Amino acid sequence: MPVDGPHREDAIRIARERMLEDGLLRASVPDSLVAAEIEQSWRRSISHRVDPGAEPLVLGEIDPDTAVLRAAGRVLDQWHENLTQSRLALLLADEHGRILSRRIVDAQDERILDRANAIEGFDFSERALGTNGLGTPIEARDVVFVRGTEHFNEKLARLACAGAPIKHPVTGRIVGSLSFASHVDVSSPLMVAMVRQAGQQIA
């Protein structure tokens, strides 16, 4: 029987903690609990010894002339304008998972993202924070939807993030990632289609 709401969040947290305790070889996660890409990301995070309570680190100054930032500017502007009645925030990262740009509609979401250090310059790579909506699409090379306690880092548990890798249109190399983020209580699966479209527009 599917588990919904707070009970699902608790079950996911318990499954993730059990994987940390039991180790990669012994731990297993029910197929119905999380998507395969989330479990795979958890396993990568554990193998890289990611601390679930780690604070994001600043990776240094952002070059405003970086290619992905220049390519994304107009697309981010358009989506930000179209989402003025929503509770969605937009975050752009470079190929290393460093946040380059953040667009916020609602001040309430700004406070949530600030508490999670989801701010320009901070490292949201999967090797730094584990499963999340910016670093995991880069590692998986595909769109991912990370909700609540599916995040590896405890500070991101109030967020839902649909993330897409941004691929160079000629070489196919990953040059960054894009995430649509919201409070987990107002998230929607539609975020996946939206971030996929926006990522393709940037590419």
CSV table of C-alpha atoms in Angstrom, one decimal:
chain,number,residue,atom,x,y,z
A,1,MET,CA,0.0,0.0,0.0
A,2,PRO,CA,1.5,3.4,-1.0
A,3,VAL,CA,2.5,5.7,1.8
A,4,ASP,CA,1.6,9.4,1.6
A,5,GLY,CA,2.1,12.7,3.4
A,6,PRO,CA,4.1,12.9,6.7
A,7,HIS,CA,4.2,9.1,7.0
A,8,ARG,CA,6.0,8.9,3.6
A,9,GLU,CA,8.5,11.5,4.7
A,10,ASP,CA,9.2,9.6,7.9
A,11,ALA,CA,9.6,6.3,5.9
A,12,ILE,CA,12.0,7.9,3.5
A,13,ARG,CA,14.1,9.4,6.3
A,14,ILE,CA,14.2,6.0,8.1
A,15,ALA,CA,15.2,4.2,4.8
A,16,ARG,CA,18.0,6.7,4.2
A,17,GLU,CA,19.3,6.5,7.7
A,18,ARG,CA,19.2,2.7,7.6
A,19,MET,CA,21.3,2.7,4.4
A,20,LEU,CA,23.8,4.9,6.2
A,21,GLU,CA,23.9,2.6,9.2
A,22,ASP,CA,23.8,-0.8,7.3
A,23,GLY,CA,26.2,0.1,4.5
A,24,LEU,CA,25.8,-0.1,0.8
A,25,LEU,CA,26.0,-3.9,0.5
A,26,ARG,CA,23.5,-4.8,3.1
A,27,ALA,CA,21.0,-1.9,2.7
A,28,SER,CA,17.9,-2.1,0.5
A,29,VAL,CA,15.1,0.4,-0.2
A,30,PRO,CA,11.6,-0.7,-1.2
A,31,ASP,CA,10.9,0.1,-4.9
A,32,SER,CA,7.7,1.8,-4.0
A,33,LEU,CA,9.3,4.3,-1.6
A,34,VAL,CA,11.7,6.3,-3.8
A,35,ALA,CA,12.5,6.4,-7.5
A,36,ALA,CA,15.6,4.4,-8.7
A,37,GLU,CA,17.5,7.6,-9.5
A,38,ILE,CA,17.1,8.7,-5.9
A,39,GLU,CA,18.4,5.5,-4.4
A,40,GLN,CA,21.3,5.5,-6.9
A,41,SER,CA,22.1,9.0,-5.7
A,42,TRP,CA,21.9,8.0,-2.1
A,43,ARG,CA,24.4,5.2,-2.8
A,44,ARG,CA,26.8,7.6,-4.6
A,45,SER,CA,26.5,10.0,-1.7
A,46,ILE,CA,27.3,7.3,0.9
A,47,SER,CA,30.2,6.0,-1.2
A,48,HIS,CA,31.7,9.6,-1.3
A,49,ARG,CA,31.2,9.8,2.5
A,50,VAL,CA,28.9,12.8,2.3
A,51,ASP,CA,27.9,14.2,5.7
A,52,PRO,CA,24.0,14.5,5.9
A,53,GLY,CA,24.5,17.5,8.2
A,54,ALA,CA,27.1,19.3,6.2
A,55,GLU,CA,27.0,23.0,5.6
A,56,PRO,CA,27.4,24.1,1.9
A,57,LEU,CA,30.7,25.8,1.2
A,58,VAL,CA,31.4,28.8,-0.9
A,59,LEU,CA,33.4,27.9,-4.1
A,60,GLY,CA,34.7,31.4,-4.8
A,61,GLU,CA,33.6,34.4,-6.8
A,62,ILE,CA,31.3,33.9,-9.8
A,63,ASP,CA,32.4,35.0,-13.3
A,64,PRO,CA,29.5,37.0,-14.7
A,65,ASP,CA,30.8,36.2,-18.2
A,66,THR,CA,30.6,32.4,-17.9
A,67,ALA,CA,28.9,30.8,-20.9
A,68,VAL,CA,26.1,29.1,-19.1
A,69,LEU,CA,25.2,32.2,-17.2
A,70,ARG,CA,25.1,34.3,-20.4
A,71,ALA,CA,23.1,31.6,-22.2
A,72,ALA,CA,20.6,31.3,-19.3
A,73,GLY,CA,19.9,35.0,-18.6
A,74,ARG,CA,17.0,35.6,-21.0
A,75,VAL,CA,15.5,32.2,-20.3
A,76,LEU,CA,15.6,32.8,-16.6
A,77,ASP,CA,14.1,36.2,-17.0
A,78,GLN,CA,11.2,34.9,-19.0
A,79,TRP,CA,10.4,32.0,-16.6
A,80,HIS,CA,10.7,34.3,-13.6
A,81,GLU,CA,8.2,36.7,-15.2
A,82,ASN,CA,5.8,33.9,-16.0
A,83,LEU,CA,5.9,32.4,-12.5
A,84,THR,CA,5.0,35.6,-10.6
A,85,GLN,CA,1.8,33.9,-9.2
A,86,SER,CA,3.7,30.8,-8.1
A,87,ARG,CA,5.8,29.6,-5.2
A,88,LEU,CA,8.7,28.5,-7.4
A,89,ALA,CA,12.3,29.6,-7.3
A,90,LEU,CA,14.8,29.1,-10.1
A,91,LEU,CA,18.4,28.2,-9.4
A,92,LEU,CA,21.2,27.8,-12.0
A,93,ALA,CA,24.5,26.0,-11.3
A,94,ASP,CA,27.7,25.6,-13.2
A,95,GLU,CA,29.1,22.2,-14.2
A,96,HIS,CA,30.7,21.9,-10.7
A,97,GLY,CA,27.3,22.4,-8.9
A,98,ARG,CA,28.1,25.9,-7.8
A,99,ILE,CA,25.0,28.2,-7.7
A,100,LEU,CA,25.4,31.0,-10.3
A,101,SER,CA,22.0,32.6,-10.2
A,102,ARG,CA,18.9,32.5,-8.0
A,103,ARG,CA,15.5,34.0,-8.9
A,104,ILE,CA,12.8,34.1,-6.2
A,105,VAL,CA,9.1,35.0,-6.4
A,106,ASP,CA,8.0,34.8,-2.8
A,107,ALA,CA,9.9,36.3,0.2
A,108,GLN,CA,8.8,33.3,2.3
A,109,ASP,CA,10.7,31.0,-0.1
A,110,GLU,CA,13.7,33.3,0.1
A,111,ARG,CA,14.0,32.7,3.8
A,112,ILE,CA,13.8,28.9,3.3
A,113,LEU,CA,16.5,29.0,0.7
A,114,ASP,CA,18.7,31.3,2.7
A,115,ARG,CA,18.5,28.9,5.7
A,116,ALA,CA,19.6,26.1,3.4
A,117,ASN,CA,22.4,28.2,2.0
A,118,ALA,CA,20.9,27.9,-1.5
A,119,ILE,CA,22.7,31.1,-2.5
A,120,GLU,CA,24.9,32.3,-5.3
A,121,GLY,CA,28.5,31.0,-4.9
A,122,PHE,CA,27.6,27.9,-2.7
A,123,ASP,CA,28.6,24.4,-3.7
A,124,PHE,CA,25.6,22.2,-4.3
A,125,SER,CA,27.4,19.4,-6.0
A,126,GLU,CA,26.4,15.9,-5.1
A,127,ARG,CA,29.8,15.1,-3.7
A,128,ALA,CA,29.4,18.1,-1.3
A,129,LEU,CA,25.7,17.8,-0.3
A,130,GLY,CA,24.5,14.5,-1.6
A,131,THR,CA,21.2,14.1,-3.4
A,132,ASN,CA,19.8,17.5,-4.4
A,133,GLY,CA,18.2,19.2,-7.4
A,134,LEU,CA,21.3,20.8,-8.8
A,135,GLY,CA,24.1,18.3,-8.2
A,136,THR,CA,22.2,15.1,-8.9
A,137,PRO,CA,21.1,16.0,-12.4
A,138,ILE,CA,24.8,16.6,-13.3
A,139,GLU,CA,25.8,13.2,-12.0
A,140,ALA,CA,22.7,11.3,-13.4
A,141,ARG,CA,22.9,13.3,-16.7
A,142,ASP,CA,19.1,13.4,-16.6
A,143,VAL,CA,16.1,15.2,-15.0
A,144,VAL,CA,15.4,14.3,-11.4
A,145,PHE,CA,12.7,15.3,-8.9
A,146,VAL,CA,13.9,15.3,-5.3
A,147,ARG,CA,11.2,15.9,-2.7
A,148,GLY,CA,11.6,16.5,1.0
A,149,THR,CA,13.5,13.9,2.9
A,150,GLU,CA,14.7,12.4,-0.4
A,151,HIS,CA,17.4,15.1,-0.1
A,152,PHE,CA,20.5,13.6,1.5
A,153,ASN,CA,21.2,16.8,3.4
A,154,GLU,CA,18.9,17.4,6.3
A,155,LYS,CA,18.8,21.2,5.7
A,156,LEU,CA,17.1,20.6,2.4
A,157,ALA,CA,14.2,18.5,3.7
A,158,ARG,CA,11.7,21.3,3.4
A,159,LEU,CA,12.3,21.7,-0.3
A,160,ALA,CA,11.1,20.0,-3.4
A,161,CYS,CA,13.4,20.4,-6.4
A,162,ALA,CA,13.0,19.4,-10.0
A,163,GLY,CA,16.4,19.6,-11.7
A,164,ALA,CA,17.7,19.2,-15.2
A,165,PRO,CA,21.3,19.0,-16.6
A,166,ILE,CA,22.2,21.6,-19.2
A,167,LYS,CA,24.1,20.0,-22.0
A,168,HIS,CA,26.2,21.7,-24.7
A,169,PRO,CA,24.2,21.4,-27.9
A,170,VAL,CA,27.1,20.3,-30.0
A,171,THR,CA,29.4,18.3,-27.7
A,172,GLY,CA,26.8,17.0,-25.2
A,173,ARG,CA,29.0,17.9,-22.3
A,174,ILE,CA,27.3,18.9,-19.1
A,175,VAL,CA,27.9,22.6,-18.6
A,176,GLY,CA,25.5,23.2,-15.7
A,177,SER,CA,22.2,22.4,-14.2
A,178,LEU,CA,18.9,24.2,-13.5
A,179,SER,CA,16.4,23.6,-10.7
A,180,PHE,CA,12.9,24.7,-10.0
A,181,ALA,CA,12.5,24.7,-6.2
A,182,SER,CA,9.5,25.1,-3.9
A,183,HIS,CA,8.4,24.3,-0.4
A,184,VAL,CA,7.7,20.6,-0.4
A,185,ASP,CA,4.0,21.2,0.6
A,186,VAL,CA,3.3,23.2,-2.6
A,187,SER,CA,5.3,21.1,-5.0
A,188,SER,CA,3.9,19.6,-8.2
A,189,PRO,CA,5.1,16.9,-10.6
A,190,LEU,CA,4.6,19.6,-13.3
A,191,MET,CA,7.9,21.0,-12.1
A,192,VAL,CA,9.6,18.2,-13.9
A,193,ALA,CA,8.2,19.1,-17.3
A,194,MET,CA,8.9,22.8,-16.7
A,195,VAL,CA,12.5,22.4,-15.8
A,196,ARG,CA,13.1,20.0,-18.7
A,197,GLN,CA,11.7,22.6,-21.1
A,198,ALA,CA,13.7,25.5,-19.5
A,199,GLY,CA,16.9,23.4,-19.6
A,200,GLN,CA,16.4,22.7,-23.3
A,201,GLN,CA,15.8,26.4,-24.0
A,202,ILE,CA,19.1,27.3,-22.3
A,203,ALA,CA,21.0,24.6,-24.2
